[in-house]
Amino acid sequence: KQEVTQIPAALSVPEGENLVLNCSFTDSAIYNLQWFRQDPGKGLTSLLLIQSSQREQTSGRLNASLDKSSGRSTLYIAASQPGDSATYLCAVRPGSARQLTFGSGTQLTVLP
Amino acid sequence: GAVVSQHPSWVICKSGTSVKIECRSLDFQATTMFWYRQFPKQSLMLMATSNEGSKATYEQGVEKDKFLINHASLTLSTLTVTSAHPEDSSFYICSARGVWLDEYNEQFFGPGTRLTVL
């Protein structure tokens, strides 16, 4: 059974810092991996989708990497802003199933 | 990206009543829809997967007679919480996947429905 872990559970940084969020998964046979953002009381916003054949994806200040062999993904946020404060979730689509398996999330606070 | 809507966005009901939550894909046809629930400060837990025109597949531990799922069309799925109790209070989020030929297609998520059972 696929398990997804995110470290740290919470992170607080001053505005302007670059930061890295980590995601690890136990089964390397995945179709894709997604990073989401969730604001309090809201639904999920998809940030980046990495196919299993890709190693990274970039969107603006965000860069996500994928290392299938080690079962890891990172989300890099450059020049963080208070508006980046949210919970970040990673989710993998296992090779043998259709649904996403979610990590427990990292709650990010960017201090002005 | 594609848009998924949910209605209502929040609902308060009395214990013992039934509540229906709608999930719609607005600009694409969704062959598969997923229902998740999320407790405070926890991650999303998949409840069930539904395919248009067929019965939903429920995850272990989810009561199918309590959480009725109907996926009657390619743009609409409904979740009915029957005889709701306070422990059913949660944030319910639906997700939809389209009919694109590329198997690597994304899941798009609705904004969620906050259910509070008194």
mmCIF file of C-alpha atoms in Angstrom:
data_model
loop_
_atom_site.group_PDB
_atom_site.id
_atom_site.type_symbol
_atom_site.label_atom_id
_atom_site.label_comp_id
_atom_site.label_asym_id
_atom_site.label_seq_id
_atom_site.Cartn_x
_atom_site.Cartn_y
_atom_site.Cartn_z
ATOM 1 C CA LYS A 1 0.000 0.000 0.000
ATOM 2 C CA GLN A 2 1.317 3.382 -1.030
ATOM 3 C CA GLU A 3 2.154 5.735 1.837
ATOM 4 C CA VAL A 4 3.002 9.388 1.410
ATOM 5 C CA THR A 5 4.866 11.375 4.045
ATOM 6 C CA GLN A 6 5.514 15.094 4.183
ATOM 7 C CA ILE A 7 8.161 16.752 6.276
ATOM 8 C CA PRO A 8 8.056 19.136 8.027
ATOM 9 C CA ALA A 9 4.470 19.225 9.267
ATOM 10 C CA ALA A 10 4.755 22.957 9.815
ATOM 11 C CA LEU A 11 7.210 25.609 8.717
ATOM 12 C CA SER A 12 7.508 29.287 9.494
ATOM 13 C CA VAL A 13 9.873 31.528 7.534
ATOM 14 C CA PRO A 14 10.427 35.264 7.103
ATOM 15 C CA GLU A 15 9.325 36.874 3.876
ATOM 16 C CA GLY A 16 11.830 36.640 1.045
ATOM 17 C CA GLU A 17 13.371 33.329 2.002
ATOM 18 C CA ASN A 18 13.668 30.425 -0.367
ATOM 19 C CA LEU A 19 12.302 27.203 1.051
ATOM 20 C CA VAL A 20 11.924 23.514 0.297
ATOM 21 C CA LEU A 21 9.056 21.222 1.192
ATOM 22 C CA ASN A 22 9.630 17.491 1.151
ATOM 23 C CA CYS A 23 7.447 14.593 0.124
ATOM 24 C CA SER A 24 8.363 10.908 0.196
ATOM 25 C CA PHE A 25 6.446 7.883 -1.003
ATOM 26 C CA THR A 26 6.981 4.186 -0.402
ATOM 27 C CA ASP A 27 6.162 2.706 -3.807
ATOM 28 C CA SER A 28 8.181 4.092 -6.693
ATOM 29 C CA ALA A 29 5.752 2.745 -9.303
ATOM 30 C CA ILE A 30 3.725 5.876 -9.822
ATOM 31 C CA TYR A 31 1.966 7.469 -12.783
ATOM 32 C CA ASN A 32 2.341 11.013 -11.594
ATOM 33 C CA LEU A 33 2.725 13.237 -8.570
ATOM 34 C CA GLN A 34 0.879 16.458 -7.844
ATOM 35 C CA TRP A 35 1.495 19.320 -5.491
ATOM 36 C CA PHE A 36 -1.537 21.193 -4.176
ATOM 37 C CA ARG A 37 -2.145 24.234 -2.101
ATOM 38 C CA GLN A 38 -5.016 24.455 0.373
ATOM 39 C CA ASP A 39 -6.053 27.644 2.123
ATOM 40 C CA PRO A 40 -7.982 27.340 5.421
ATOM 41 C CA GLY A 41 -11.525 26.136 4.861
ATOM 42 C CA LYS A 42 -11.022 25.947 1.122
ATOM 43 C CA GLY A 43 -10.598 23.296 -1.525
ATOM 44 C CA LEU A 44 -7.412 22.299 -3.291
ATOM 45 C CA THR A 45 -5.585 24.274 -5.924
ATOM 46 C CA SER A 46 -3.304 22.256 -8.170
ATOM 47 C CA LEU A 47 0.161 23.790 -8.362
ATOM 48 C CA LEU A 48 2.262 21.365 -10.344
ATOM 49 C CA LEU A 49 1.835 17.949 -11.913
ATOM 50 C CA ILE A 50 4.897 15.836 -12.640
ATOM 51 C CA GLN A 51 4.581 12.835 -14.905
ATOM 52 C CA SER A 52 6.486 9.713 -13.915
ATOM 53 C CA SER A 53 8.847 10.218 -16.850
ATOM 54 C CA GLN A 54 9.711 13.779 -15.824
ATOM 55 C CA ARG A 55 12.205 15.005 -13.264
ATOM 56 C CA GLU A 56 10.878 18.482 -12.612
ATOM 57 C CA GLN A 57 8.238 21.042 -13.386
ATOM 58 C CA THR A 58 8.309 24.794 -12.946
ATOM 59 C CA SER A 59 5.628 27.407 -12.601
ATOM 60 C CA GLY A 60 6.636 30.919 -11.676
ATOM 61 C CA ARG A 61 8.388 30.863 -8.301
ATOM 62 C CA LEU A 62 7.598 27.193 -7.818
ATOM 63 C CA ASN A 63 9.745 24.274 -8.860
ATOM 64 C CA ALA A 64 8.901 20.669 -8.149
ATOM 65 C CA SER A 65 11.318 17.795 -8.596
ATOM 66 C CA LEU A 66 10.723 14.078 -8.716
ATOM 67 C CA ASP A 67 13.147 11.259 -7.997
ATOM 68 C CA LYS A 68 11.179 8.070 -8.472
ATOM 69 C CA SER A 69 14.005 5.723 -7.592
ATOM 70 C CA SER A 70 14.396 7.223 -4.135
ATOM 71 C CA GLY A 71 10.686 7.881 -3.705
ATOM 72 C CA ARG A 72 11.057 11.601 -3.175
ATOM 73 C CA SER A 73 9.732 14.886 -4.427
ATOM 74 C CA THR A 74 10.516 18.416 -3.363
ATOM 75 C CA LEU A 75 8.650 21.664 -3.836
ATOM 76 C CA TYR A 76 10.932 24.676 -3.976
ATOM 77 C CA ILE A 77 9.417 28.099 -3.385
ATOM 78 C CA ALA A 78 11.610 31.041 -4.283
ATOM 79 C CA ALA A 79 11.377 34.454 -2.642
ATOM 80 C CA SER A 80 8.504 33.507 -0.380
ATOM 81 C CA GLN A 81 5.667 35.969 0.247
ATOM 82 C CA PRO A 82 3.009 36.195 2.985
ATOM 83 C CA GLY A 83 0.460 35.193 0.352
ATOM 84 C CA ASP A 84 2.205 31.846 0.060
ATOM 85 C CA SER A 85 0.991 30.962 3.559
ATOM 86 C CA ALA A 86 -1.157 27.839 3.213
ATOM 87 C CA THR A 87 -1.033 24.081 3.615
ATOM 88 C CA TYR A 88 0.845 22.308 0.839
ATOM 89 C CA LEU A 89 -0.147 18.762 -0.005
ATOM 90 C CA CYS A 90 1.577 16.293 -2.242
ATOM 91 C CA ALA A 91 -0.272 13.365 -3.747
ATOM 92 C CA VAL A 92 0.791 10.424 -5.853
ATOM 93 C CA ARG A 93 -1.187 8.374 -8.300
ATOM 94 C CA PRO A 94 0.028 4.819 -7.763
ATOM 95 C CA GLY A 95 0.753 2.667 -10.754
ATOM 96 C CA SER A 96 -1.851 0.067 -9.894
ATOM 97 C CA ALA A 97 -4.756 2.321 -8.861
ATOM 98 C CA ARG A 98 -6.593 5.328 -10.204
ATOM 99 C CA GLN A 99 -6.983 7.463 -7.126
ATOM 100 C CA LEU A 100 -4.549 9.883 -5.562
ATOM 101 C CA THR A 101 -2.926 9.108 -2.236
ATOM 102 C CA PHE A 102 -2.287 12.222 -0.193
ATOM 103 C CA GLY A 103 0.386 13.160 2.265
ATOM 104 C CA SER A 104 -0.529 14.836 5.524
ATOM 105 C CA GLY A 105 0.609 18.240 4.324
ATOM 106 C CA THR A 106 3.018 20.973 5.381
ATOM 107 C CA GLN A 107 1.518 24.082 6.915
ATOM 108 C CA LEU A 108 3.570 27.043 5.729
ATOM 109 C CA THR A 109 3.545 30.459 7.347
ATOM 110 C CA VAL A 110 5.468 33.279 5.714
ATOM 111 C CA LEU A 111 5.964 36.144 8.112
ATOM 112 C CA PRO A 112 5.934 39.724 6.779
ATOM 113 C CA GLY B 1 -7.396 24.213 -15.695
ATOM 114 C CA ALA B 2 -10.790 22.589 -15.628
ATOM 115 C CA VAL B 3 -13.383 23.748 -13.092
ATOM 116 C CA VAL B 4 -15.255 21.652 -10.566
ATOM 117 C CA SER B 5 -18.025 23.161 -8.474
ATOM 118 C CA GLN B 6 -19.740 21.957 -5.321
ATOM 119 C CA HIS B 7 -23.052 22.920 -3.851
ATOM 120 C CA PRO B 8 -23.710 23.877 -1.181
ATOM 121 C CA SER B 9 -20.467 25.343 0.091
ATOM 122 C CA TRP B 10 -21.646 24.885 3.651
ATOM 123 C CA VAL B 11 -24.634 23.280 5.341
ATOM 124 C CA ILE B 12 -25.882 22.962 8.891
ATOM 125 C CA CYS B 13 -28.434 20.289 9.664
ATOM 126 C CA LYS B 14 -30.054 18.549 12.584
ATOM 127 C CA SER B 15 -29.031 15.088 13.650
ATOM 128 C CA GLY B 16 -31.026 12.409 11.845
ATOM 129 C CA THR B 17 -31.648 14.364 8.657
ATOM 130 C CA SER B 18 -30.161 13.647 5.243
ATOM 131 C CA VAL B 19 -27.975 16.038 3.316
ATOM 132 C CA LYS B 20 -27.181 16.006 -0.392
ATOM 133 C CA ILE B 21 -23.998 17.504 -1.815
ATOM 134 C CA GLU B 22 -23.595 18.087 -5.528
ATOM 135 C CA CYS B 23 -20.381 17.998 -7.512
ATOM 136 C CA ARG B 24 -20.300 19.281 -11.072
ATOM 137 C CA SER B 25 -17.609 19.429 -13.718
ATOM 138 C CA LEU B 26 -18.338 22.713 -15.466
ATOM 139 C CA ASP B 27 -16.306 22.631 -18.641
ATOM 140 C CA PHE B 28 -15.399 18.995 -19.159
ATOM 141 C CA GLN B 29 -16.904 15.551 -18.982
ATOM 142 C CA ALA B 30 -15.821 13.519 -15.989
ATOM 143 C CA THR B 31 -15.813 9.768 -16.368
ATOM 144 C CA THR B 32 -14.597 9.346 -12.824
ATOM 145 C CA MET B 33 -15.371 11.333 -9.719
ATOM 146 C CA PHE B 34 -13.916 10.925 -6.268
ATOM 147 C CA TRP B 35 -15.282 11.904 -2.877
ATOM 148 C CA TYR B 36 -12.966 12.785 -0.009
ATOM 149 C CA ARG B 37 -13.511 13.909 3.537
ATOM 150 C CA GLN B 38 -11.146 15.975 5.581
ATOM 151 C CA PHE B 39 -11.138 16.465 9.336
ATOM 152 C CA PRO B 40 -9.533 19.572 10.864
ATOM 153 C CA LYS B 41 -5.774 19.680 10.437
ATOM 154 C CA GLN B 42 -5.771 16.318 8.694
ATOM 155 C CA SER B 43 -5.228 15.281 5.123
ATOM 156 C CA LEU B 44 -7.811 14.135 2.612
ATOM 157 C CA MET B 45 -9.156 10.623 2.989
ATOM 158 C CA LEU B 46 -10.719 8.997 -0.029
ATOM 159 C CA MET B 47 -14.256 7.803 0.652
ATOM 160 C CA ALA B 48 -15.329 6.422 -2.705
ATOM 161 C CA THR B 49 -14.733 6.406 -6.425
ATOM 162 C CA SER B 50 -17.614 6.645 -8.845
ATOM 163 C CA ASN B 51 -17.833 6.086 -12.565
ATOM 164 C CA GLU B 52 -20.661 7.478 -14.630
ATOM 165 C CA GLY B 53 -23.522 5.023 -14.882
ATOM 166 C CA SER B 54 -22.154 2.439 -12.466
ATOM 167 C CA LYS B 55 -22.038 1.817 -8.744
ATOM 168 C CA ALA B 56 -19.480 3.573 -6.631
ATOM 169 C CA THR B 57 -16.516 1.759 -5.148
ATOM 170 C CA TYR B 58 -16.180 2.519 -1.461
ATOM 171 C CA GLU B 59 -12.986 2.519 0.555
ATOM 172 C CA GLN B 60 -12.645 0.198 3.485
ATOM 173 C CA GLY B 61 -14.490 1.464 6.523
ATOM 174 C CA VAL B 62 -16.861 3.757 4.604
ATOM 175 C CA GLU B 63 -20.513 2.778 4.989
ATOM 176 C CA LYS B 64 -22.101 2.692 1.558
ATOM 177 C CA ASP B 65 -25.618 2.801 2.999
ATOM 178 C CA LYS B 66 -24.796 5.946 4.912
ATOM 179 C CA PHE B 67 -22.915 7.760 2.176
ATOM 180 C CA LEU B 68 -24.943 7.316 -0.991
ATOM 181 C CA ILE B 69 -23.150 8.273 -4.180
ATOM 182 C CA ASN B 70 -24.820 8.744 -7.531
ATOM 183 C CA HIS B 71 -22.953 9.567 -10.730
ATOM 184 C CA ALA B 72 -25.864 9.945 -13.096
ATOM 185 C CA SER B 73 -24.160 11.936 -15.827
ATOM 186 C CA LEU B 74 -20.714 12.852 -17.064
ATOM 187 C CA THR B 75 -20.937 16.215 -15.317
ATOM 188 C CA LEU B 76 -22.718 15.475 -12.057
ATOM 189 C CA SER B 77 -22.122 13.330 -9.003
ATOM 190 C CA THR B 78 -23.991 13.566 -5.728
ATOM 191 C CA LEU B 79 -23.128 12.470 -2.212
ATOM 192 C CA THR B 80 -26.011 12.007 0.203
ATOM 193 C CA VAL B 81 -25.223 11.685 3.882
ATOM 194 C CA THR B 82 -28.173 9.796 5.279
ATOM 195 C CA SER B 83 -29.315 10.104 8.891
ATOM 196 C CA ALA B 84 -26.452 12.434 9.635
ATOM 197 C CA HIS B 85 -24.911 12.518 13.099
ATOM 198 C CA PRO B 86 -22.476 14.967 14.699
ATOM 199 C CA GLU B 87 -19.540 12.662 13.944
ATOM 200 C CA ASP B 88 -20.300 13.113 10.230
ATOM 201 C CA SER B 89 -19.430 16.789 10.538
ATOM 202 C CA SER B 90 -16.504 17.304 8.233
ATOM 203 C CA PHE B 91 -15.231 18.981 5.082
ATOM 204 C CA TYR B 92 -16.267 17.007 2.010
ATOM 205 C CA ILE B 93 -14.345 17.543 -1.218
ATOM 206 C CA CYS B 94 -15.098 16.074 -4.607
ATOM 207 C CA SER B 95 -12.692 15.601 -7.469
ATOM 208 C CA ALA B 96 -13.177 14.828 -11.125
ATOM 209 C CA ARG B 97 -11.060 13.306 -13.855
ATOM 210 C CA GLY B 98 -11.817 13.855 -17.502
ATOM 211 C CA VAL B 99 -12.202 11.712 -20.579
ATOM 212 C CA TRP B 100 -8.932 12.743 -22.128
ATOM 213 C CA LEU B 101 -7.082 10.007 -23.914
ATOM 214 C CA ASP B 102 -3.881 10.723 -22.029
ATOM 215 C CA GLU B 103 -3.906 8.475 -18.993
ATOM 216 C CA TYR B 104 -1.772 10.999 -17.148
ATOM 217 C CA ASN B 105 -4.668 13.393 -16.815
ATOM 218 C CA GLU B 106 -5.115 15.513 -13.752
ATOM 219 C CA GLN B 107 -7.694 15.327 -11.049
ATOM 220 C CA PHE B 108 -9.458 18.612 -10.527
ATOM 221 C CA PHE B 109 -10.906 19.435 -7.145
ATOM 222 C CA GLY B 110 -14.017 21.224 -6.045
ATOM 223 C CA PRO B 111 -13.997 23.966 -3.386
ATOM 224 C CA GLY B 112 -15.405 21.661 -0.717
ATOM 225 C CA THR B 113 -18.564 21.549 1.385
ATOM 226 C CA ARG B 114 -18.484 22.157 5.110
ATOM 227 C CA LEU B 115 -21.077 19.959 6.840
ATOM 228 C CA THR B 116 -22.017 20.639 10.428
ATOM 229 C CA VAL B 117 -24.475 18.300 12.118
ATOM 230 C CA LEU B 118 -26.021 19.598 15.314
#
